[in-house]
Amino acid sequence: MGEKIIYDFSTSACRKDTNAEKYTLRKELFGTDDVNPVWVADMDINTPPFVFEAVKKRLEHPIMGYEEVPSSTWQAQIQWMKRHHKIEIKEEELLYSHSVVASMSVCINAFSEVGDKVIVQTPVYPPFFHSVVHNDRKLLKNQLKQEEDGSYSFDFEDLKSKIDKETKLLLLCSPHNPVGRVWRREELEEILEICLENDIVVFSDEIHSDLVYAPNKHIPFASLSDDAKNITITAIGVGKTFNMAGFAMSSVAIANEALREKFLKVYNQIHFAQGATLSHVSFEAAYRYGDDWLEQLKDHLYSNYTALKELCARYPAYIKLTPIEATYLAWLDCRAMGLNNKKLRKFFIEDAKLGLNAGLSFSKEGSGFMRLNFAVSSVKILQIISQLESALKSREENG
Ligand SMILES: Cc1ncc(COP(=O)(O)O)c(C=O)c1O
């Protein structure tokens, strides 16, 4: 056994001179470049070195023609899924995708008709409801319930009461962005039962499933039972886990052949093809060599979350931090500040000089909330906390 490598998350490379969306769009989104950007869900943490080593090695070959996703790449993902999520996936079940959101759109087109209803559980990552509306389907909003401690759960009664014959598809966010929940087996089983009873196909977006904090455990929806397997399309990938969104590669797993054929009909019309060589290489390296890195990353992320939690606990009259089980996205309940959404945004941009996502963009239940991405280096989390603390302090002092 080789020696365990210790990865360093204390600092990260400067992204200002790259085309990083998080930095480039500041002026457009926040009206100023003078904000520390903590919005879009990628990390201000270096992508792991073993990914670049594999890419550099491939670059030694001077031809970049069309390439197939090699079996070794799929096998790396299959082994990862087995090791980390106790699910057996066969190679023929996997399809290449450049984007989870694109896969979601293919599903909407493959498993519903114009005018049919698609379920989303709000507040949720905006492309969930945009994809439904842009494809001329009707949005069936099954709002999540908020519990006393600020955490969220499914509202099964609401879901059952809203489903009708036009309801064809459920877009599940598991783990959930932005509320940070890891759905328990019993919760998923109840969703499954409802979907089976009503002939509803499930698109399970599991892009955040590696970023789950102990003792929580991610349960792939398709792993619940054979019945679950037969109605599920799962989206998985390395984009969030290893900060590799720039390589634009994820996969879609569909165990049921009939479901896969239906999906493929739309997928082939669009011509997804096989993607980019460097994406295949990086995807494989991440899954093959990423176990230790991920373990250390999660410790680092959780310590950032703890620091943020301690800050919020110092200002209980202003911000309540939603308990988190997964993801690096903090869902800040700022309703106690008594500001309307415009003024709340202004507080974060002008007083704290931080660029967060407005809660309202995750649907109307996000009113009074803000989403803060804490996937940054140790140096940067201190800056972010200090900026937010001085803004809160001055608010407290000035009444
Ligand atoms: C739940 C969820 N799904 C999908 C995506 C985006 O995936 P992709 O870039 O592969 O379309 C994100 C990005 O934030 C996300 O949070």
Tab-separated table of C-alpha atoms and ligand atoms in Angstrom:
chain	number	residue	atom	x	y	z
A	1	MET	CA	0.000	0.000	0.000
A	2	GLY	CA	1.269	3.451	-0.936
A	3	GLU	CA	1.492	6.211	1.628
A	4	LYS	CA	-1.669	8.220	2.147
A	5	ILE	CA	-1.424	11.602	0.454
A	6	ILE	CA	-2.506	14.594	2.510
A	7	TYR	CA	-4.245	17.207	0.356
A	8	ASP	CA	-4.013	20.877	1.167
A	9	PHE	CA	-7.219	22.913	1.174
A	10	SER	CA	-5.766	25.920	2.968
A	11	THR	CA	-5.499	28.034	-0.206
A	12	SER	CA	-6.731	27.809	-3.793
A	13	ALA	CA	-5.706	29.255	-7.161
A	14	CYS	CA	-6.949	32.719	-8.104
A	15	ARG	CA	-9.723	32.450	-10.720
A	16	LYS	CA	-10.095	36.116	-11.571
A	17	ASP	CA	-7.954	35.808	-14.685
A	18	THR	CA	-9.871	32.767	-15.956
A	19	ASN	CA	-13.375	32.790	-17.440
A	20	ALA	CA	-14.880	31.496	-14.198
A	21	GLU	CA	-18.603	32.247	-14.297
A	22	LYS	CA	-18.605	32.919	-10.582
A	23	TYR	CA	-16.251	35.915	-11.078
A	24	THR	CA	-17.000	37.022	-14.640
A	25	LEU	CA	-20.721	37.558	-14.078
A	26	ARG	CA	-20.376	39.583	-10.877
A	27	LYS	CA	-21.028	42.954	-12.471
A	28	GLU	CA	-24.059	41.636	-14.337
A	29	LEU	CA	-25.562	39.861	-11.335
A	30	PHE	CA	-24.597	42.065	-8.437
A	31	GLY	CA	-23.987	45.396	-10.179
A	32	THR	CA	-20.367	45.445	-8.993
A	33	ASP	CA	-17.147	43.456	-9.191
A	34	ASP	CA	-16.496	44.285	-5.560
A	35	VAL	CA	-18.078	41.161	-4.068
A	36	ASN	CA	-16.586	37.904	-2.935
A	37	PRO	CA	-18.584	35.488	-5.130
A	38	VAL	CA	-20.206	32.668	-3.172
A	39	TRP	CA	-23.011	31.801	-5.578
A	40	VAL	CA	-22.790	29.267	-8.471
A	41	ALA	CA	-22.211	25.682	-7.280
A	42	ASP	CA	-18.590	25.072	-8.125
A	43	MET	CA	-15.714	25.209	-5.655
A	44	ASP	CA	-12.986	27.743	-5.073
A	45	ILE	CA	-10.839	24.715	-4.325
A	46	ASN	CA	-8.309	23.276	-6.738
A	47	THR	CA	-9.480	20.338	-8.843
A	48	PRO	CA	-7.417	17.323	-7.609
A	49	PRO	CA	-3.893	16.836	-9.004
A	50	PHE	CA	-4.508	13.239	-10.159
A	51	VAL	CA	-7.101	14.579	-12.618
A	52	PHE	CA	-4.579	16.900	-14.237
A	53	GLU	CA	-1.893	14.222	-14.289
A	54	ALA	CA	-4.188	12.025	-16.393
A	55	VAL	CA	-5.076	14.919	-18.701
A	56	LYS	CA	-1.425	15.875	-19.188
A	57	LYS	CA	-0.556	12.307	-20.042
A	58	ARG	CA	-3.277	12.203	-22.718
A	59	LEU	CA	-1.983	15.477	-24.154
A	60	GLU	CA	1.297	13.751	-24.987
A	61	HIS	CA	-0.557	12.146	-27.900
A	62	PRO	CA	-0.803	14.602	-30.790
A	63	ILE	CA	-4.239	13.663	-32.163
A	64	MET	CA	-7.604	14.685	-30.706
A	65	GLY	CA	-10.115	13.098	-33.029
A	66	TYR	CA	-13.563	11.675	-32.256
A	67	GLU	CA	-13.335	9.206	-29.421
A	68	GLU	CA	-15.683	6.745	-27.756
A	69	VAL	CA	-16.088	6.771	-23.980
A	70	PRO	CA	-13.815	3.813	-23.186
A	71	SER	CA	-15.026	0.884	-21.138
A	72	SER	CA	-12.340	1.667	-18.537
A	73	THR	CA	-14.031	5.028	-17.886
A	74	TRP	CA	-17.428	3.453	-17.291
A	75	GLN	CA	-15.841	0.746	-15.160
A	76	ALA	CA	-14.231	3.398	-12.960
A	77	GLN	CA	-17.667	4.916	-12.349
A	78	ILE	CA	-19.281	1.514	-11.793
A	79	GLN	CA	-16.667	0.582	-9.184
A	80	TRP	CA	-17.053	3.964	-7.473
A	81	MET	CA	-20.831	3.548	-7.272
A	82	LYS	CA	-20.397	0.097	-5.790
A	83	ARG	CA	-17.797	1.267	-3.226
A	84	HIS	CA	-19.513	4.466	-2.201
A	85	HIS	CA	-23.221	3.911	-2.768
A	86	LYS	CA	-23.689	0.134	-2.709
A	87	ILE	CA	-25.366	0.034	-6.098
A	88	GLU	CA	-24.544	-2.339	-8.942
A	89	ILE	CA	-24.709	-0.665	-12.348
A	90	LYS	CA	-24.056	-2.468	-15.629
A	91	GLU	CA	-22.032	-0.814	-18.340
A	92	GLU	CA	-24.853	-1.016	-20.878
A	93	GLU	CA	-27.065	1.016	-18.524
A	94	LEU	CA	-24.794	4.066	-18.738
A	95	LEU	CA	-25.032	6.899	-21.232
A	96	TYR	CA	-22.791	9.887	-21.686
A	97	SER	CA	-24.126	13.391	-21.031
A	98	HIS	CA	-22.433	16.766	-21.130
A	99	SER	CA	-24.895	18.138	-18.560
A	100	VAL	CA	-27.301	16.885	-15.927
A	101	VAL	CA	-29.731	19.659	-16.819
A	102	ALA	CA	-29.685	18.543	-20.456
A	103	SER	CA	-30.367	14.949	-19.334
A	104	MET	CA	-33.324	16.246	-17.327
A	105	SER	CA	-34.705	17.954	-20.400
A	106	VAL	CA	-34.326	14.747	-22.444
A	107	CYS	CA	-36.314	12.950	-19.735
A	108	ILE	CA	-39.076	15.523	-19.808
A	109	ASN	CA	-39.391	15.042	-23.562
A	110	ALA	CA	-39.081	11.275	-23.434
A	111	PHE	CA	-41.556	10.583	-20.628
A	112	SER	CA	-44.227	13.274	-20.987
A	113	GLU	CA	-46.145	15.093	-23.686
A	114	VAL	CA	-46.681	18.823	-24.114
A	115	GLY	CA	-49.241	19.877	-21.486
A	116	ASP	CA	-48.521	16.983	-19.088
A	117	LYS	CA	-47.593	17.657	-15.478
A	118	VAL	CA	-44.124	17.249	-14.009
A	119	ILE	CA	-43.536	17.277	-10.237
A	120	VAL	CA	-40.831	19.422	-8.636
A	121	GLN	CA	-40.238	19.799	-4.908
A	122	THR	CA	-39.571	23.406	-4.072
A	123	PRO	CA	-37.509	25.313	-3.097
A	124	VAL	CA	-35.186	23.710	-5.622
A	125	TYR	CA	-32.298	24.351	-8.040
A	126	PRO	CA	-33.949	26.652	-10.642
A	127	PRO	CA	-33.363	24.519	-13.803
A	128	PHE	CA	-35.788	21.985	-12.303
A	129	PHE	CA	-38.740	24.269	-12.859
A	130	HIS	CA	-37.271	26.139	-15.847
A	131	SER	CA	-36.814	22.844	-17.725
A	132	VAL	CA	-40.460	21.941	-17.171
A	133	VAL	CA	-41.778	25.304	-18.300
A	134	HIS	CA	-39.375	25.661	-21.256
A	135	ASN	CA	-40.536	22.281	-22.551
A	136	ASP	CA	-44.195	23.400	-22.372
A	137	ARG	CA	-45.121	21.028	-19.573
A	138	LYS	CA	-47.150	22.041	-16.534
A	139	LEU	CA	-45.372	22.492	-13.249
A	140	LEU	CA	-46.767	20.496	-10.364
A	141	LYS	CA	-45.216	22.098	-7.302
A	142	ASN	CA	-44.988	19.850	-4.262
A	143	GLN	CA	-43.516	22.247	-1.705
A	144	LEU	CA	-41.191	20.852	0.926
A	145	LYS	CA	-42.349	21.303	4.517
A	146	GLN	CA	-40.163	23.116	6.987
A	147	GLU	CA	-39.759	21.566	10.413
A	148	GLU	CA	-39.286	23.344	13.745
A	149	ASP	CA	-35.463	23.053	13.584
A	150	GLY	CA	-35.433	24.608	10.109
A	151	SER	CA	-34.846	21.325	8.243
A	152	TYR	CA	-37.107	20.245	5.382
A	153	SER	CA	-39.134	17.142	4.606
A	154	PHE	CA	-41.456	15.884	1.870
A	155	ASP	CA	-45.152	16.709	2.018
A	156	PHE	CA	-46.633	13.369	0.924
A	157	GLU	CA	-50.237	14.364	1.519
A	158	ASP	CA	-49.862	17.426	-0.684
A	159	LEU	CA	-48.208	15.278	-3.362
A	160	LYS	CA	-50.950	12.653	-3.306
A	161	SER	CA	-53.677	15.268	-3.472
A	162	LYS	CA	-52.154	16.999	-6.520
A	163	ILE	CA	-51.319	14.021	-8.730
A	164	ASP	CA	-53.758	13.285	-11.553
A	165	LYS	CA	-53.764	11.400	-14.869
A	166	GLU	CA	-51.721	14.106	-16.565
A	167	THR	CA	-48.860	13.697	-14.068
A	168	LYS	CA	-46.059	11.736	-15.771
A	169	LEU	CA	-42.707	12.535	-14.211
A	170	LEU	CA	-41.128	13.471	-10.882
A	171	LEU	CA	-37.842	15.363	-10.809
A	172	LEU	CA	-36.173	14.309	-7.581
A	173	CYS	CA	-33.229	16.269	-6.211
A	174	SER	CA	-31.299	13.797	-4.064
A	175	PRO	CA	-29.453	15.092	-2.076
A	176	HIS	CA	-31.431	18.288	-2.260
A	177	ASN	CA	-30.094	21.624	-3.473
A	178	PRO	CA	-30.598	24.114	-1.770
A	179	VAL	CA	-31.987	22.642	1.474
A	180	GLY	CA	-29.125	20.165	2.011
A	181	ARG	CA	-31.258	17.143	2.851
A	182	VAL	CA	-30.165	13.519	2.363
A	183	TRP	CA	-33.432	11.664	1.925
A	184	ARG	CA	-33.912	8.706	4.288
A	185	ARG	CA	-34.855	5.279	3.007
A	186	GLU	CA	-38.418	5.538	4.456
A	187	GLU	CA	-38.932	8.885	2.736
A	188	LEU	CA	-37.728	7.582	-0.618
A	189	GLU	CA	-39.841	4.466	-0.244
A	190	GLU	CA	-42.935	6.565	0.243
A	191	ILE	CA	-42.129	8.584	-2.881
A	192	LEU	CA	-41.585	5.305	-4.734
A	193	GLU	CA	-44.923	3.930	-3.631
A	194	ILE	CA	-46.743	7.046	-4.800
A	195	CYS	CA	-44.948	6.975	-8.163
A	196	LEU	CA	-45.613	3.260	-8.698
A	197	GLU	CA	-49.290	3.691	-7.897
A	198	ASN	CA	-49.625	6.510	-10.387
A	199	ASP	CA	-47.347	5.326	-13.195
A	200	ILE	CA	-44.896	8.160	-12.696
A	201	VAL	CA	-41.310	7.964	-13.949
A	202	VAL	CA	-38.584	9.362	-11.664
A	203	PHE	CA	-35.618	11.414	-12.800
A	204	SER	CA	-33.263	11.267	-9.829
A	205	ASP	CA	-30.621	13.988	-9.933
A	206	GLU	CA	-27.880	12.594	-7.693
A	207	ILE	CA	-25.108	14.966	-8.723
A	208	HIS	CA	-24.481	15.953	-5.062
A	209	SER	CA	-24.542	12.382	-3.755
A	210	ASP	CA	-20.829	12.095	-2.962
A	211	LEU	CA	-20.877	15.221	-0.823
A	212	VAL	CA	-22.781	13.718	2.091
A	213	TYR	CA	-21.627	14.257	5.680
A	214	ALA	CA	-21.469	11.393	8.210
A	215	PRO	CA	-23.516	9.822	9.663
A	216	ASN	CA	-25.894	10.495	6.746
A	217	LYS	CA	-25.803	8.047	3.855
A	218	HIS	CA	-26.998	8.651	0.321
A	219	ILE	CA	-29.396	6.018	-0.975
A	220	PRO	CA	-29.642	5.901	-4.772
A	221	PHE	CA	-33.339	5.929	-5.665
A	222	ALA	CA	-32.828	3.070	-8.134
A	223	SER	CA	-31.309	0.910	-5.363
A	224	LEU	CA	-34.528	0.839	-3.309
A	225	SER	CA	-35.940	-2.219	-5.114
A	226	ASP	CA	-36.376	-3.796	-8.555
A	227	ASP	CA	-39.559	-1.774	-8.940
A	228	ALA	CA	-37.600	1.400	-8.256
A	229	LYS	CA	-34.953	0.377	-10.780
A	230	ASN	CA	-37.642	-0.028	-13.407
A	231	ILE	CA	-38.974	3.522	-13.182
A	232	THR	CA	-35.768	5.483	-12.542
A	233	ILE	CA	-33.384	7.514	-14.640
A	234	THR	CA	-30.409	8.560	-12.523
A	235	ALA	CA	-28.011	11.394	-13.257
A	236	ILE	CA	-24.572	11.104	-11.648
A	237	GLY	CA	-21.163	12.608	-12.229
A	238	VAL	CA	-17.925	14.135	-11.061
A	239	GLY	CA	-18.783	17.806	-11.626
A	240	LYS	CA	-19.620	18.677	-8.023
A	241	THR	CA	-17.528	16.063	-6.199
A	242	PHE	CA	-14.186	16.918	-7.791
A	243	ASN	CA	-14.874	20.472	-8.983
A	244	MET	CA	-14.850	19.428	-12.616
A	245	ALA	CA	-17.840	21.253	-14.120
A	246	GLY	CA	-15.437	22.669	-16.725
A	247	PHE	CA	-14.917	19.169	-18.120
A	248	ALA	CA	-18.678	18.937	-18.731
A	249	MET	CA	-19.278	15.235	-18.309
A	250	SER	CA	-21.834	13.292	-16.329
A	251	SER	CA	-23.722	10.105	-16.984
A	252	VAL	CA	-27.246	8.808	-17.026
A	253	ALA	CA	-27.983	5.352	-15.638
A	254	ILE	CA	-31.133	3.581	-16.863
A	255	ALA	CA	-31.502	-0.069	-15.863
A	256	ASN	CA	-34.857	-0.744	-17.514
A	257	GLU	CA	-34.487	-1.469	-21.221
A	258	ALA	CA	-37.849	-0.048	-22.305
A	259	LEU	CA	-37.189	3.139	-20.371
A	260	ARG	CA	-33.701	3.359	-21.861
A	261	GLU	CA	-35.051	2.982	-25.381
A	262	LYS	CA	-37.559	5.766	-24.842
A	263	PHE	CA	-34.840	7.995	-23.426
A	264	LEU	CA	-32.498	7.137	-26.317
A	265	LYS	CA	-35.069	8.166	-28.896
A	266	VAL	CA	-34.925	11.800	-27.740
A	267	TYR	CA	-31.230	11.623	-26.829
A	268	ASN	CA	-30.327	10.446	-30.341
A	269	GLN	CA	-32.514	13.088	-31.994
A	270	ILE	CA	-30.457	15.719	-30.208
A	271	HIS	CA	-27.172	13.911	-30.956
A	272	PHE	CA	-25.383	13.918	-27.615
A	273	ALA	CA	-22.547	11.905	-29.203
A	274	GLN	CA	-19.643	10.876	-26.966
A	275	GLY	CA	-18.237	14.134	-25.657
A	276	ALA	CA	-14.657	15.277	-25.284
A	277	THR	CA	-11.573	13.114	-24.933
A	278	LEU	CA	-10.204	15.115	-22.020
A	279	SER	CA	-13.539	14.715	-20.238
A	280	HIS	CA	-13.367	10.928	-20.517
A	281	VAL	CA	-9.813	10.889	-19.208
A	282	SER	CA	-10.492	13.253	-16.295
A	283	PHE	CA	-13.762	11.530	-15.339
A	284	GLU	CA	-12.006	8.185	-15.154
A	285	ALA	CA	-9.059	9.499	-13.115
A	286	ALA	CA	-11.385	11.193	-10.610
A	287	TYR	CA	-13.359	8.021	-9.968
A	288	ARG	CA	-10.274	5.825	-9.963
A	289	TYR	CA	-8.045	7.846	-7.629
A	290	GLY	CA	-10.465	10.107	-5.747
A	291	ASP	CA	-11.368	8.222	-2.550
A	292	ASP	CA	-8.834	9.827	-0.188
A	293	TRP	CA	-9.222	13.252	-1.721
A	294	LEU	CA	-12.997	13.169	-1.242
A	295	GLU	CA	-12.718	12.039	2.355
A	296	GLN	CA	-10.379	14.919	3.150
A	297	LEU	CA	-12.452	17.397	1.141
A	298	LYS	CA	-15.575	16.522	3.122
A	299	ASP	CA	-13.743	17.118	6.428
A	300	HIS	CA	-12.615	20.468	5.110
A	301	LEU	CA	-16.085	21.440	3.866
A	302	TYR	CA	-17.686	20.436	7.120
A	303	SER	CA	-15.252	22.564	9.081
A	304	ASN	CA	-16.199	25.530	6.842
A	305	TYR	CA	-19.856	24.794	7.539
A	306	THR	CA	-19.150	24.641	11.282
A	307	ALA	CA	-17.416	28.025	11.167
A	308	LEU	CA	-20.432	29.478	9.377
A	309	LYS	CA	-22.757	27.888	11.905
A	310	GLU	CA	-20.803	29.443	14.768
A	311	LEU	CA	-21.071	32.828	13.106
A	312	CYS	CA	-24.838	32.494	12.680
A	313	ALA	CA	-25.159	31.370	16.304
A	314	ARG	CA	-23.534	34.674	17.349
A	315	TYR	CA	-26.326	36.574	15.525
A	316	PRO	CA	-29.462	34.537	16.226
A	317	ALA	CA	-31.704	37.543	15.711
A	318	TYR	CA	-30.554	37.834	12.088
A	319	ILE	CA	-29.600	34.564	10.399
A	320	LYS	CA	-30.631	30.979	11.068
A	321	LEU	CA	-28.542	28.360	9.297
A	322	THR	CA	-30.576	25.454	7.919
A	323	PRO	CA	-29.122	22.152	9.247
A	324	ILE	CA	-27.125	20.500	6.508
A	325	GLU	CA	-26.603	16.815	5.680
A	326	ALA	CA	-25.032	17.177	2.223
A	327	THR	CA	-23.743	19.665	-0.377
A	328	TYR	CA	-21.576	22.737	0.157
A	329	LEU	CA	-24.519	25.090	-0.124
A	330	ALA	CA	-25.739	26.827	3.016
A	331	TRP	CA	-29.385	27.840	3.053
A	332	LEU	CA	-29.557	30.946	5.208
A	333	ASP	CA	-32.885	31.834	6.746
A	334	CYS	CA	-32.689	35.620	6.986
A	335	ARG	CA	-36.387	36.270	7.599
A	336	ALA	CA	-35.732	37.541	11.126
A	337	MET	CA	-33.827	40.490	9.645
A	338	GLY	CA	-37.170	41.920	8.582
A	339	LEU	CA	-35.909	43.012	5.149
A	340	ASN	CA	-37.740	42.560	1.876
A	341	ASN	CA	-35.869	40.502	-0.752
A	342	LYS	CA	-34.442	43.551	-2.499
A	343	LYS	CA	-33.067	45.005	0.734
A	344	LEU	CA	-31.753	41.612	1.822
A	345	ARG	CA	-29.762	41.300	-1.406
A	346	LYS	CA	-28.527	44.852	-0.940
A	347	PHE	CA	-27.347	43.989	2.586
A	348	PHE	CA	-25.237	41.097	1.305
A	349	ILE	CA	-23.854	42.968	-1.714
A	350	GLU	CA	-23.234	46.401	-0.219
A	351	ASP	CA	-22.693	45.772	3.484
A	352	ALA	CA	-21.078	42.314	3.445
A	353	LYS	CA	-19.601	42.570	-0.085
A	354	LEU	CA	-20.651	39.001	-0.777
A	355	GLY	CA	-22.383	37.672	-3.899
A	356	LEU	CA	-24.949	35.030	-2.872
A	357	ASN	CA	-27.900	33.455	-4.713
A	358	ALA	CA	-31.205	35.030	-3.761
A	359	GLY	CA	-33.508	32.488	-2.121
A	360	LEU	CA	-36.356	33.701	-4.274
A	361	SER	CA	-34.651	32.269	-7.377
A	362	PHE	CA	-35.336	28.770	-5.952
A	363	SER	CA	-39.106	29.470	-6.015
A	364	LYS	CA	-41.293	31.698	-3.914
A	365	GLU	CA	-40.790	29.650	-0.728
A	366	GLY	CA	-37.193	30.893	-0.868
A	367	SER	CA	-38.347	34.400	-0.022
A	368	GLY	CA	-36.245	35.746	2.876
A	369	PHE	CA	-33.520	33.128	2.311
A	370	MET	CA	-30.087	33.360	0.677
A	371	ARG	CA	-27.821	30.548	-0.548
A	372	LEU	CA	-24.136	30.727	0.323
A	373	ASN	CA	-21.562	28.430	-1.269
A	374	PHE	CA	-18.958	27.578	1.404
A	375	ALA	CA	-16.744	25.379	-0.818
A	376	VAL	CA	-13.691	27.585	-0.509
A	377	SER	CA	-10.202	27.335	0.966
A	378	SER	CA	-9.519	27.848	4.689
A	379	VAL	CA	-8.103	31.290	3.952
A	380	LYS	CA	-11.176	32.302	2.002
A	381	ILE	CA	-13.767	31.077	4.493
A	382	LEU	CA	-12.126	33.313	7.104
A	383	GLN	CA	-12.492	36.304	4.755
A	384	ILE	CA	-16.126	35.466	4.026
A	385	ILE	CA	-16.971	35.064	7.695
A	386	SER	CA	-15.180	38.246	8.624
A	387	GLN	CA	-17.036	40.205	5.894
A	388	LEU	CA	-20.404	38.849	7.000
A	389	GLU	CA	-19.631	39.324	10.674
A	390	SER	CA	-18.663	42.963	10.289
A	391	ALA	CA	-21.856	43.662	8.298
A	392	LEU	CA	-23.993	41.941	10.954
A	393	LYS	CA	-22.159	43.713	13.774
A	394	SER	CA	-22.674	47.095	12.240
A	395	ARG	CA	-26.351	46.305	11.698
A	396	GLU	CA	-26.641	45.284	15.321
A	397	GLU	CA	-24.868	48.437	16.525
A	398	ASN	CA	-26.930	50.735	14.324
A	399	GLY	CA	-30.229	49.062	15.178
B	1	LIG	C1	-28.981	19.598	-8.316
B	1	LIG	C2	-28.139	20.017	-9.481
B	1	LIG	N1	-28.310	19.411	-10.664
B	1	LIG	C3	-27.586	19.753	-11.743
B	1	LIG	C4	-26.641	20.764	-11.673
B	1	LIG	C5	-25.886	21.153	-12.902
B	1	LIG	O1	-25.380	20.055	-13.551
B	1	LIG	P1	-24.794	20.217	-15.037
B	1	LIG	O2	-23.794	21.334	-14.974
B	1	LIG	O3	-24.162	18.897	-15.299
B	1	LIG	O4	-25.925	20.516	-15.943
B	1	LIG	C6	-26.438	21.425	-10.457
B	1	LIG	C7	-25.478	22.533	-10.374
B	1	LIG	O5	-25.479	23.320	-9.479
B	1	LIG	C8	-27.208	21.038	-9.346
B	1	LIG	O6	-27.054	21.637	-8.161
